[in-house]
XYZ file of C-alpha atoms in Angstrom:
743
model
C 0.000 0.000 0.000
C 1.623 3.223 -1.117
C 2.186 6.487 0.651
C -0.887 8.678 0.777
C -3.305 5.778 0.443
C -6.606 6.185 2.229
C -7.862 3.298 4.344
C -11.606 3.099 4.842
C -12.853 2.223 8.278
C -16.341 2.473 9.667
C -16.258 4.524 12.852
C -19.594 4.934 14.523
C -19.090 7.305 17.421
C -20.752 9.714 19.776
C -22.967 10.360 22.748
C -26.185 12.307 22.388
C -27.862 14.356 25.056
C -24.917 15.038 27.367
C -24.809 18.403 29.102
C -21.157 18.876 28.174
C -21.320 17.998 24.478
C -18.321 19.487 22.698
C -19.596 21.301 19.633
C -17.684 22.072 16.468
C -14.714 19.751 16.886
C -15.427 18.048 13.584
C -17.084 19.984 10.775
C -20.444 18.597 9.826
C -20.875 16.535 13.000
C -23.862 16.862 15.273
C -23.015 19.528 17.851
C -24.433 17.321 20.588
C -21.679 14.729 20.170
C -19.456 14.577 23.254
C -15.785 13.690 22.945
C -14.726 11.148 25.571
C -11.080 10.711 24.649
C -8.704 11.625 21.849
C -5.015 11.338 21.181
C -3.040 14.580 21.803
C -1.735 16.167 18.627
C -4.102 14.391 16.260
C -6.028 16.142 13.511
C -9.718 15.430 13.337
C -11.872 16.994 10.688
C -14.115 16.681 7.677
C -13.030 16.981 4.090
C -10.198 19.476 3.688
C -10.810 21.245 6.995
C -9.076 19.273 9.709
C -9.247 20.538 13.261
C -6.327 20.119 15.640
C -7.268 18.177 18.756
C -5.120 18.487 21.855
C -5.393 17.260 25.422
C -7.605 20.273 26.191
C -10.301 18.795 23.958
C -10.726 15.710 26.104
C -14.182 15.852 27.608
C -15.983 13.684 30.120
C -19.213 12.113 28.996
C -22.200 13.021 31.087
C -23.190 9.956 33.128
C -26.771 10.453 31.963
C -25.930 10.895 28.291
C -27.613 8.423 26.000
C -25.084 6.651 23.771
C -26.221 6.803 20.186
C -23.408 5.567 17.968
C -20.357 3.447 18.649
C -17.154 2.210 17.064
C -17.645 -0.403 14.378
C -14.390 -0.891 12.441
C -14.694 -2.403 8.994
C -11.040 -3.280 8.303
C -8.047 -4.339 10.420
C -6.213 -1.026 10.385
C -7.132 0.648 13.703
C -5.489 -0.509 16.899
C -8.578 -0.514 19.077
C -8.108 -0.489 22.817
C -11.241 1.130 24.253
C -14.664 0.599 22.688
C -15.739 4.178 23.498
C -12.766 6.047 22.054
C -13.684 8.878 19.714
C -10.374 8.757 17.861
C -8.373 5.622 17.153
C -4.671 5.256 16.696
C -3.708 3.855 13.316
C -1.823 0.567 13.479
C 1.045 1.329 11.138
C 4.705 0.582 10.782
C 5.322 4.337 10.896
C 3.907 7.042 13.127
C 0.552 8.317 11.945
C 1.176 12.012 12.396
C -1.828 13.184 10.410
C -5.211 11.583 10.855
C -8.488 12.791 9.382
C -12.105 11.884 9.725
C -13.597 12.030 6.234
C -17.234 11.967 5.098
C -18.675 8.483 4.852
C -19.754 6.926 1.613
C -23.472 7.312 0.833
C -23.868 3.547 0.830
C -23.098 3.258 4.525
C -26.159 2.066 6.368
C -25.344 3.914 9.583
C -23.860 6.986 7.862
C -20.489 6.416 9.538
C -17.378 8.500 9.218
C -14.498 7.179 7.170
C -11.024 6.902 8.567
C -7.890 7.737 6.633
C -4.282 8.633 7.142
C -1.426 9.894 5.050
C 1.308 7.595 6.281
C 2.364 4.338 4.682
C 0.770 1.223 6.230
C 1.884 -2.354 5.501
C -0.621 -4.390 3.539
C -2.554 -7.103 5.316
C -0.884 -9.697 3.079
C 2.541 -8.661 4.336
C 1.520 -8.511 7.981
C 2.878 -11.045 10.380
C 0.399 -13.848 11.030
C 0.535 -13.189 14.754
C -0.258 -9.505 14.288
C -3.074 -10.342 11.888
C -4.725 -12.704 14.367
C -4.242 -10.218 17.195
C -5.789 -7.430 15.113
C -8.709 -9.653 14.201
C -9.474 -10.709 17.776
C -9.120 -7.196 19.168
C -11.408 -5.833 16.459
C -13.948 -8.557 17.177
C -13.817 -7.729 20.869
C -14.209 -3.984 20.289
C -17.115 -4.566 17.948
C -18.873 -6.843 20.452
C -18.648 -4.099 23.066
C -19.696 -1.471 20.538
C -22.702 -3.465 19.350
C -24.180 -3.950 22.814
C -27.619 -2.367 23.204
C -27.601 1.263 24.300
C -28.642 0.345 27.848
C -25.232 -1.249 28.465
C -23.478 1.984 27.511
C -25.556 4.220 29.780
C -24.153 5.535 33.041
C -24.503 3.678 36.325
C -27.910 4.260 37.896
C -28.982 4.027 41.531
C -30.365 0.576 40.710
C -26.995 -0.493 39.283
C -25.243 0.696 42.413
C -27.608 -1.311 44.594
C -27.001 -4.449 42.506
C -23.220 -3.989 42.591
C -23.282 -3.588 46.387
C -25.649 -6.517 47.023
C -24.080 -9.725 48.437
C -24.726 -12.593 46.050
C -26.649 -14.570 48.673
C -29.190 -11.728 48.942
C -29.180 -11.196 45.185
C -30.023 -14.870 44.641
C -33.020 -14.497 46.951
C -34.151 -11.487 44.937
C -33.928 -13.380 41.641
C -35.673 -16.449 43.034
C -38.505 -14.387 44.516
C -38.945 -12.317 41.367
C -37.995 -9.055 43.099
C -35.291 -8.540 40.475
C -34.812 -10.165 37.081
C -31.713 -12.075 36.018
C -31.652 -9.919 32.867
C -31.469 -6.723 34.932
C -28.627 -8.111 37.056
C -26.778 -9.221 33.932
C -27.180 -5.797 32.345
C -25.616 -4.132 35.393
C -22.618 -6.441 35.285
C -22.351 -5.919 31.541
C -21.846 -2.228 32.346
C -19.230 -3.216 34.913
C -17.376 -5.266 32.291
C -17.475 -2.399 29.784
C -16.206 0.060 32.378
C -13.472 -2.287 33.618
C -12.351 -3.025 30.060
C -11.879 0.663 29.314
C -9.761 1.129 32.427
C -7.677 -2.041 32.484
C -8.101 -4.093 29.266
C -9.137 -7.055 31.437
C -11.726 -8.746 29.175
C -10.719 -11.120 26.380
C -14.030 -12.604 25.237
C -17.241 -10.707 26.029
C -19.984 -13.326 26.414
C -22.768 -10.828 25.789
C -25.309 -10.776 24.216
C -25.270 -14.609 24.232
C -25.462 -14.546 28.037
C -28.888 -12.912 27.758
C -30.134 -15.996 25.931
C -28.532 -18.248 28.538
C -30.340 -16.294 31.255
C -33.644 -16.908 29.471
C -33.165 -20.494 28.325
C -30.225 -22.364 29.867
C -29.622 -21.447 33.500
C -31.704 -22.624 36.420
C -33.083 -19.572 38.192
C -33.953 -21.629 41.255
C -30.360 -22.734 41.898
C -27.965 -21.523 44.625
C -26.375 -19.009 42.225
C -29.585 -18.087 40.415
C -28.954 -15.246 37.988
C -25.505 -14.351 39.344
C -23.062 -13.212 36.626
C -19.698 -14.961 36.916
C -16.487 -14.123 35.064
C -14.083 -16.813 33.897
C -10.385 -16.955 33.178
C -9.787 -17.147 29.423
C -8.581 -20.757 29.694
C -12.091 -22.009 30.587
C -14.073 -23.494 27.709
C -17.362 -21.764 26.775
C -19.471 -22.913 23.831
C -19.186 -20.643 20.799
C -16.027 -18.843 21.958
C -12.299 -19.362 21.499
C -10.164 -20.724 24.320
C -6.938 -19.158 23.105
C -5.009 -18.938 26.414
C -3.237 -15.942 24.866
C -1.826 -17.882 21.892
C -2.762 -16.719 18.386
C -2.605 -20.343 17.191
C -5.885 -21.102 18.959
C -7.970 -18.218 17.638
C -10.833 -18.855 15.255
C -11.542 -22.223 16.868
C -14.643 -21.737 19.030
C -15.577 -24.510 21.442
C -18.418 -26.735 20.270
C -19.733 -27.254 23.797
C -19.369 -25.907 27.305
C -16.683 -27.415 29.499
C -17.702 -29.323 32.613
C -17.117 -26.334 34.891
C -19.345 -24.072 32.787
C -22.030 -26.755 32.565
C -22.051 -26.956 36.341
C -22.263 -23.173 36.691
C -25.261 -22.671 34.446
C -26.829 -26.142 34.512
C -30.594 -25.779 34.220
C -31.366 -29.418 34.717
C -30.728 -30.522 31.154
C -28.666 -33.393 32.557
C -30.530 -35.842 34.766
C -28.159 -37.214 37.376
C -31.017 -39.100 39.125
C -29.319 -38.453 42.461
C -29.407 -34.643 42.442
C -31.927 -32.042 41.382
C -29.824 -29.147 42.639
C -28.503 -26.919 39.862
C -26.433 -23.783 40.046
C -27.933 -21.089 37.805
C -24.935 -18.764 37.368
C -24.494 -16.804 34.126
C -20.982 -16.520 32.608
C -20.637 -13.012 31.151
C -16.938 -12.451 30.396
C -13.655 -14.284 29.904
C -10.633 -12.482 31.262
C -6.981 -11.709 30.622
C -4.019 -13.951 31.340
C -0.359 -14.068 30.279
C 0.912 -16.127 27.396
C 2.472 -19.331 28.896
C 0.365 -18.857 32.097
C 3.660 -18.643 34.019
C 3.785 -15.004 35.044
C 2.514 -12.532 37.602
C 1.746 -10.265 34.637
C -1.379 -10.752 32.505
C -0.356 -9.689 29.027
C 0.113 -11.419 25.709
C 0.541 -10.477 22.039
C -3.044 -11.493 21.278
C -4.968 -9.305 23.730
C -2.420 -6.767 24.959
C -1.516 -5.630 28.470
C -3.952 -5.884 31.384
C -3.458 -3.038 33.870
C -3.771 -2.824 37.642
C -7.125 -1.273 38.635
C -5.467 0.910 41.279
C -2.313 2.197 39.563
C -2.317 1.539 35.838
C 1.458 1.375 35.375
C 1.468 -1.789 37.470
C 0.397 -5.385 36.930
C -2.900 -6.708 38.339
C -1.081 -9.984 39.000
C -1.126 -13.225 37.080
C -1.901 -15.515 35.691
C -5.539 -14.780 36.638
C -4.925 -11.030 36.501
C -7.943 -10.236 34.343
C -10.156 -11.728 37.040
C -8.443 -9.629 39.694
C -8.917 -6.414 37.714
C -12.551 -7.047 36.732
C -13.647 -8.077 40.224
C -11.822 -5.136 41.825
C -13.682 -2.812 39.453
C -17.137 -4.016 40.445
C -17.359 -7.654 39.367
C -18.690 -10.013 42.002
C -17.341 -13.555 41.611
C -15.029 -15.317 39.178
C -12.956 -18.428 38.554
C -9.195 -18.527 38.008
C -6.461 -21.156 38.103
C -3.372 -21.484 40.282
C -0.134 -23.434 39.754
C 2.301 -21.115 41.569
C 0.063 -18.402 43.030
C -2.131 -17.459 40.076
C -5.346 -16.741 41.998
C -3.623 -15.502 45.152
C -1.198 -12.965 43.670
C -3.902 -11.282 41.513
C -6.128 -11.110 44.600
C -3.335 -9.513 46.633
C -2.213 -7.124 43.893
C -5.753 -6.099 42.876
C -7.249 -5.923 46.377
C -9.814 -8.754 46.369
C -10.270 -12.182 48.003
C -9.389 -15.622 46.695
C -9.090 -19.215 47.852
C -6.540 -21.663 46.482
C -8.306 -25.030 46.748
C -6.431 -28.287 47.178
C -6.477 -30.643 44.203
C -9.815 -32.364 43.823
C -12.023 -29.853 45.666
C -12.884 -27.600 42.697
C -13.825 -28.773 39.169
C -11.359 -28.294 36.308
C -12.935 -30.244 33.435
C -13.265 -28.427 30.125
C -10.281 -26.101 30.368
C -7.188 -25.437 28.288
C -3.683 -24.969 29.596
C -0.199 -24.180 28.355
C 1.236 -27.313 30.006
C -1.225 -30.166 29.554
C -0.044 -33.313 31.326
C 2.136 -31.473 33.843
C 1.406 -33.134 37.191
C 4.580 -32.424 39.159
C 2.849 -29.386 40.686
C -0.783 -29.727 39.570
C -2.749 -26.660 38.557
C -6.054 -26.115 40.341
C -9.050 -23.959 39.464
C -10.369 -21.878 42.327
C -12.808 -19.081 43.237
C -12.174 -15.330 43.466
C -14.536 -12.672 44.843
C -14.843 -9.028 45.846
C -15.929 -9.839 49.417
C -15.199 -12.673 51.811
C -18.904 -13.385 52.240
C -19.273 -13.886 48.496
C -16.151 -16.066 48.347
C -17.520 -18.353 51.057
C -21.018 -18.526 49.587
C -19.651 -19.198 46.088
C -17.322 -21.978 47.279
C -20.004 -23.600 49.404
C -22.534 -23.480 46.547
C -20.190 -25.168 44.069
C -19.152 -27.951 46.448
C -22.767 -28.536 47.497
C -23.511 -29.015 43.789
C -21.551 -32.298 44.065
C -19.063 -31.383 41.323
C -17.606 -34.909 41.335
C -20.691 -35.853 39.317
C -19.560 -33.449 36.585
C -15.803 -33.979 36.765
C -13.799 -37.144 37.431
C -10.932 -35.117 38.946
C -13.060 -33.931 41.892
C -13.007 -35.883 45.150
C -16.427 -36.704 46.667
C -15.863 -34.575 49.774
C -19.101 -32.900 50.835
C -19.209 -29.421 52.345
C -18.479 -29.563 56.088
C -20.309 -26.790 57.942
C -18.997 -28.002 61.292
C -15.377 -27.387 60.268
C -16.133 -23.872 59.019
C -18.032 -23.021 62.222
C -15.352 -24.518 64.468
C -12.622 -22.531 62.714
C -14.314 -19.180 63.215
C -15.593 -19.613 66.763
C -12.594 -20.797 68.808
C -9.379 -19.183 69.991
C -6.631 -20.090 67.558
C -2.954 -20.986 67.648
C -1.382 -19.283 64.644
C 2.064 -19.756 63.146
C 3.640 -16.649 61.616
C 6.111 -16.964 58.730
C 7.036 -13.354 58.057
C 9.857 -14.338 55.705
C 10.514 -17.487 53.698
C 14.268 -17.081 54.088
C 14.702 -16.350 50.375
C 13.018 -12.985 49.717
C 12.238 -10.854 52.793
C 8.974 -8.904 52.659
C 9.248 -5.316 51.450
C 8.221 -2.662 54.023
C 4.590 -2.390 52.852
C 4.108 -6.157 53.089
C 5.921 -6.342 56.435
C 3.534 -3.676 57.746
C 0.524 -5.699 56.540
C 1.805 -8.783 58.393
C 2.533 -6.750 61.546
C -0.903 -5.121 61.436
C -2.686 -8.449 61.055
C -0.595 -10.021 63.799
C -1.389 -7.171 66.187
C -5.108 -7.390 65.379
C -5.222 -11.156 65.976
C -3.289 -10.824 69.240
C -5.680 -8.099 70.387
C -8.555 -10.501 69.660
C -7.062 -13.052 72.065
C -5.421 -15.493 69.662
C -1.961 -17.000 70.194
C 0.683 -16.213 67.581
C 4.062 -17.947 67.328
C 6.927 -17.335 64.901
C 7.562 -20.556 63.020
C 10.759 -22.237 61.915
C 10.035 -24.603 59.006
C 11.601 -28.078 59.191
C 15.334 -27.841 58.380
C 15.163 -30.658 55.818
C 12.177 -29.059 54.078
C 12.839 -25.325 54.064
C 10.999 -22.974 51.678
C 14.197 -22.681 49.600
C 14.381 -26.458 49.192
C 10.699 -26.380 48.268
C 11.214 -23.621 45.685
C 14.028 -25.594 44.066
C 12.039 -28.825 43.989
C 8.824 -27.202 42.734
C 10.687 -25.306 39.986
C 12.269 -28.492 38.669
C 8.980 -30.396 38.782
C 7.016 -27.680 36.986
C 9.616 -27.239 34.242
C 10.830 -30.825 33.950
C 10.128 -30.740 30.196
C 12.757 -28.049 29.732
C 10.003 -25.462 29.095
C 9.199 -27.140 25.776
C 5.442 -27.546 26.193
C 4.391 -23.958 26.872
C 6.666 -22.799 24.045
C 5.276 -25.378 21.595
C 2.016 -23.425 21.220
C 3.723 -20.305 19.878
C 3.872 -19.280 16.259
C 7.170 -18.157 14.803
C 7.819 -14.622 15.984
C 5.219 -14.702 18.751
C 6.471 -12.857 21.818
C 6.758 -14.765 25.079
C 6.496 -13.439 28.609
C 9.928 -12.044 29.609
C 10.095 -14.234 32.711
C 9.092 -17.381 30.829
C 11.630 -16.472 28.164
C 14.377 -16.389 30.793
C 13.218 -19.711 32.219
C 13.478 -21.198 28.733
C 17.022 -19.954 28.253
C 18.149 -21.286 31.627
C 16.419 -24.633 31.057
C 18.137 -25.132 27.716
C 21.720 -24.410 28.711
C 24.001 -27.235 27.646
C 25.274 -29.228 30.608
C 28.940 -28.028 30.540
C 27.902 -24.385 30.242
C 25.307 -24.801 33.000
C 27.987 -26.119 35.339
C 30.317 -23.238 34.485
C 27.444 -20.816 35.099
C 26.780 -22.494 38.451
C 30.447 -22.137 39.458
C 30.462 -18.487 38.393
C 27.323 -17.640 40.391
C 28.350 -19.694 43.417
C 31.992 -18.687 43.790
C 32.455 -15.441 41.850
C 29.080 -13.785 42.481
C 28.847 -15.576 45.855
C 25.113 -16.068 45.385
C 24.437 -19.423 47.043
C 20.658 -19.202 46.580
C 20.648 -18.619 42.814
C 23.452 -21.131 42.252
C 21.437 -23.761 44.130
C 18.306 -23.032 42.072
C 20.160 -23.093 38.737
C 22.432 -26.092 39.261
C 19.919 -28.779 38.248
C 17.255 -26.701 36.504
C 16.371 -28.023 33.055
C 15.076 -30.941 31.014
C 14.643 -34.189 32.956
C 14.544 -37.817 31.891
C 11.682 -40.022 33.070
C 13.962 -41.540 35.689
C 14.953 -38.113 36.989
C 11.324 -36.967 37.075
C 10.262 -40.009 39.093
C 12.998 -39.246 41.616
C 11.746 -35.670 41.891
C 8.190 -36.888 42.516
C 9.511 -39.174 45.258
C 11.316 -36.183 46.792
C 8.089 -34.180 46.615
C 6.206 -36.855 48.544
C 8.949 -36.999 51.173
C 8.866 -33.200 51.430
C 5.087 -33.261 51.942
C 5.395 -35.949 54.616
C 8.015 -33.897 56.463
C 5.750 -30.838 56.567
C 2.750 -32.942 57.577
C 4.604 -34.478 60.524
C 6.139 -31.153 61.542
C 2.817 -29.253 61.474
C 0.966 -31.904 63.478
C 3.666 -32.335 66.125
C 2.551 -31.245 69.600
C 4.984 -28.317 69.758
C 3.469 -26.853 66.569
C -0.215 -27.800 66.172
C -1.000 -24.544 64.382
C -4.528 -23.878 63.200
C -3.156 -21.889 60.279
C -0.023 -20.128 59.069
C -0.026 -16.368 58.499
C 2.452 -15.234 55.838
C 2.848 -12.863 52.869
C 1.278 -13.611 49.505
C 4.278 -12.117 47.748
C 7.330 -10.235 48.954
C 6.178 -7.015 47.277
C 2.987 -5.249 46.272
C 2.174 -5.235 42.556
C 5.190 -4.824 40.289
C 5.302 -2.548 37.227
C 4.699 -3.861 33.731
C 7.762 -5.627 32.379
C 9.202 -6.399 35.817
C 8.878 -10.153 35.321
C 12.145 -10.124 33.396
C 13.791 -9.792 36.823
C 11.068 -10.728 39.312
C 9.814 -13.969 37.738
C 11.453 -16.194 40.367
C 9.992 -14.342 43.373
C 7.069 -16.710 43.880
C 8.108 -18.783 46.882
C 5.398 -17.651 49.305
C 2.694 -19.130 47.079
C 4.563 -21.818 45.095
C 5.507 -23.605 48.328
C 1.878 -24.303 49.165
C 1.070 -25.435 45.626
C 3.662 -28.163 45.968
C 2.386 -29.050 49.446
C -1.173 -28.859 48.027
C -2.431 -26.870 51.017
C -5.590 -24.781 50.992
C -4.754 -21.074 51.190
C -6.720 -17.828 51.097
C -5.978 -14.130 50.600
C -7.342 -11.310 52.768
C -6.745 -7.654 51.759
C -5.250 -5.587 54.580
C -4.425 -2.080 53.414
C -2.628 -0.002 50.829
C 0.948 1.100 50.248
C 1.731 4.406 51.940
C 4.541 6.459 50.423
C 5.674 7.682 53.848
C 5.216 4.691 56.153
C 6.443 2.135 53.642
C 9.483 3.913 52.217
C 12.764 2.028 52.232
C 15.125 3.097 55.004
C 18.662 2.023 55.777
C 19.679 0.368 59.045
C 20.498 3.773 60.537
C 16.987 5.037 59.765
C 17.858 7.241 56.806
C 15.735 7.311 53.634
C 17.204 4.897 51.134
C 18.631 6.294 47.917
C 18.233 4.758 44.480
C 19.637 1.205 44.367
C 20.018 1.213 48.165
C 17.842 -1.899 48.167
C 20.991 -3.932 47.482
C 22.597 -2.633 50.658
C 19.414 -3.284 52.649
C 19.201 -6.851 51.337
C 22.819 -7.436 52.364
C 21.996 -6.184 55.861
C 19.065 -8.615 55.946
C 21.265 -11.499 54.760
C 19.185 -11.886 51.607
C 21.404 -10.498 48.857
C 20.549 -12.998 46.139
C 19.263 -12.827 42.572
C 15.692 -13.740 43.539
C 15.460 -10.977 46.165
C 17.145 -8.368 44.001
C 14.818 -9.151 41.094
C 11.780 -8.303 43.236
C 13.129 -5.485 45.416
C 14.615 -3.736 42.390
C 11.143 -2.414 41.579
C 10.028 -1.521 45.092
C 9.205 2.201 45.231
C 6.719 3.228 47.923
C 6.111 6.595 46.279
C 5.233 5.147 42.861
C 3.327 2.283 44.519
C 1.273 4.565 46.759
C -2.309 3.278 46.835
C -1.578 -0.265 45.664
C -3.247 -2.954 47.826
C -1.485 -5.062 50.432
C -2.708 -8.430 51.681
C -1.862 -11.483 53.775
C -2.084 -15.207 53.091
C -3.957 -17.634 55.357
C -2.655 -21.201 54.916
C -4.442 -24.296 56.203
C -3.966 -28.004 55.706
C -4.745 -30.083 52.649
C -8.474 -30.163 51.756
C -9.230 -27.672 54.545
C -11.167 -25.174 52.417
C -13.968 -24.819 54.972
C -11.505 -24.146 57.772
C -9.451 -21.672 55.755
C -12.584 -19.667 54.923
C -13.458 -19.705 58.623
C -9.948 -18.525 59.531
C -10.210 -15.756 56.939
C -13.381 -14.573 58.684
C -11.492 -14.546 61.995
C -8.786 -12.368 60.420
C -11.374 -10.088 58.821
C -13.225 -9.690 62.115
C -10.025 -9.065 64.081
C -8.950 -6.349 61.653
C -12.426 -4.813 61.807
C -12.296 -4.613 65.612
C -8.679 -3.523 65.829
C -7.794 -0.100 67.182
C -4.418 1.423 66.443
C -2.220 2.850 69.220
C -3.597 6.328 68.501
C -7.213 5.132 68.668
C -8.032 4.845 64.968
C -10.436 2.062 64.054
C -9.639 -0.216 61.153
C -12.197 0.137 58.296
C -14.996 -2.419 58.190
C -15.195 -5.022 55.444
C -17.802 -3.018 53.535
C -15.717 0.146 53.780
C -12.614 -1.641 52.546
C -14.069 -2.107 49.090
C -12.943 0.954 47.160
C -15.729 1.517 44.677
C -13.455 1.574 41.691
C -16.246 1.213 39.168
C -17.845 4.452 40.314
C -14.912 6.595 41.486
C -11.775 7.519 39.598
C -8.615 9.460 40.306
C -5.814 10.622 38.051
C -3.700 7.562 38.887
C -6.511 5.042 38.940
C -8.747 4.303 41.869
C -9.470 6.746 44.661
C -8.872 4.711 47.811
C -10.349 5.228 51.234
C -8.058 6.726 53.883
C -6.296 4.231 56.122
C -5.564 4.518 59.847
C -2.093 5.411 60.985
C -0.658 2.071 62.066
C 2.554 2.696 63.950
C 3.734 -0.816 64.716
C 7.281 -1.859 65.424
C 8.739 -3.988 62.651
C 10.549 -7.080 63.748
């Protein structure tokens, strides 16, 4: 395509009826059209009379404005990110410095504007296959959002706010009694998805308007989740939609039927099990972002783009279930993610929501795709995520009471045990505290969250004891063993799904390079790290990392079982006998985009409990404070740039894993990001862990700081991101001044 060529693109834009409509920006356009967002320095106009548009032209749409026309691209040129953008950036090999809106052709049904630019753009035939598939899927997604009925694009009403704030247990009662319709609830959460997508790019496949039909015809509106919209990680199979898992290779291949998990969620009784008439009635409404490879605490891929943190957009929402974290934090209610090294817990901690990592066999996983099918060294589990603890508990209980083992052969027939949940939340507890795993010490903001929670639990009358893990099964030994088990194929499987030229996650890319070092070079690298760099931790982790034979893998599995037995015996010994372990979810709050190139190995606080297969939950505690959580040296002075290395040396943790995480710790830039703690119970102790989480929540709610401040209640701790915005993301509630001594 030559220079000066004009590319036609149907752009249907505008809001009618807003009080702040910006008149006269584009000649010939209705003066009532309001501009929501444009790109600074672009030229918008009609015919030969372009009008310069700068940042001053950006207008806010009136919440009550009625959306009339929306984006509907007709060719793969625009790089569409937000479905409500007025102007779109041209996807070209060169900068599009001059962009015009030209009169539409008379044949256009909706009288759209045409889109053109004067810069050279590569032809579609010459485009890389990966880029072509990415363009196609992103255009399809934008058009699905754009084509939603006008009601989905309207502002949030008082009714919407009441639905968003309603616990799902109460909402179910409303649907079952007829006080509210499932369609109305779905429409509210469709607005939530649209709003969250604009802010964070968290949705991959929008399941609307098909979900409206499911609400009318397929789901059981008398079930325990009657009419409740549920979001799903992109790897979960839904009939009629791709299950791409972030790989372009799997686009254009929609599933021919729902996976077992989705069937359970929306089952309306079409399957007669003879032994159960109880059906769920939930309505899937969106599939959400994840990283390519699924092995990252980022959630970005070449197919769908970068998913942003709902609180501070320059940071990751976590991974690999980061899209779930972002959507739920921005007003979603419940969702399902997966976890092989922390993938539902880290997004919960980094996005400020709740999650439960179930032990293998407690939560269904039939009908899903993965980047590492057949990997059983550290099995992946699917697990629930929610905006409130009450919803998380109700959701988990409802699914297990549905007898999921009748839908999925991987689920153990363990019924819900109310007595264990009640016992856990009504007695005085003995709690083990693991503030550090001995590999990566917690950064100041995370240390403060642990100290705050510890003080609150002690004030509530519980006993807390610092733990020392068994010397033959330390967290470092566990990290080494789990890493070798997970990547025993030499990282071949998750790379096998990529097309030539497809970009991998930077952390997974490093894992691949390390795993494929030839044996002599690996040994030389080990000697260099161990004796020249004097990094015993990284040398230990790298020495045997890589492709394993069947014999070697079997030996690793035997070591895993011995490791599990050691922890089991240690935990249940009389001198321990902890009800649960309190520890960080991750050593740092959310890391910035791209940080996985250095921080990919900082996963020990969650990965350990995947290998042990323990049930573990996440409870939000607070937010990073630029003053209280700033790095300081041992003499109390503010740390300068790169002083983290000196601090890590003082802490005896100067290793590659710690440096990779602490390198990005900046309390000022991280101000407002969530902090959280992890509650770890025994294997198949989901009921107890949820009960313990309620104990922690209640203790924090009743806790008074030394200066008399009261910790915010659970309802106050939800920052209403979907309704309130600040210049850096979410406007958070103020937090009490916790002045606790750090151990």
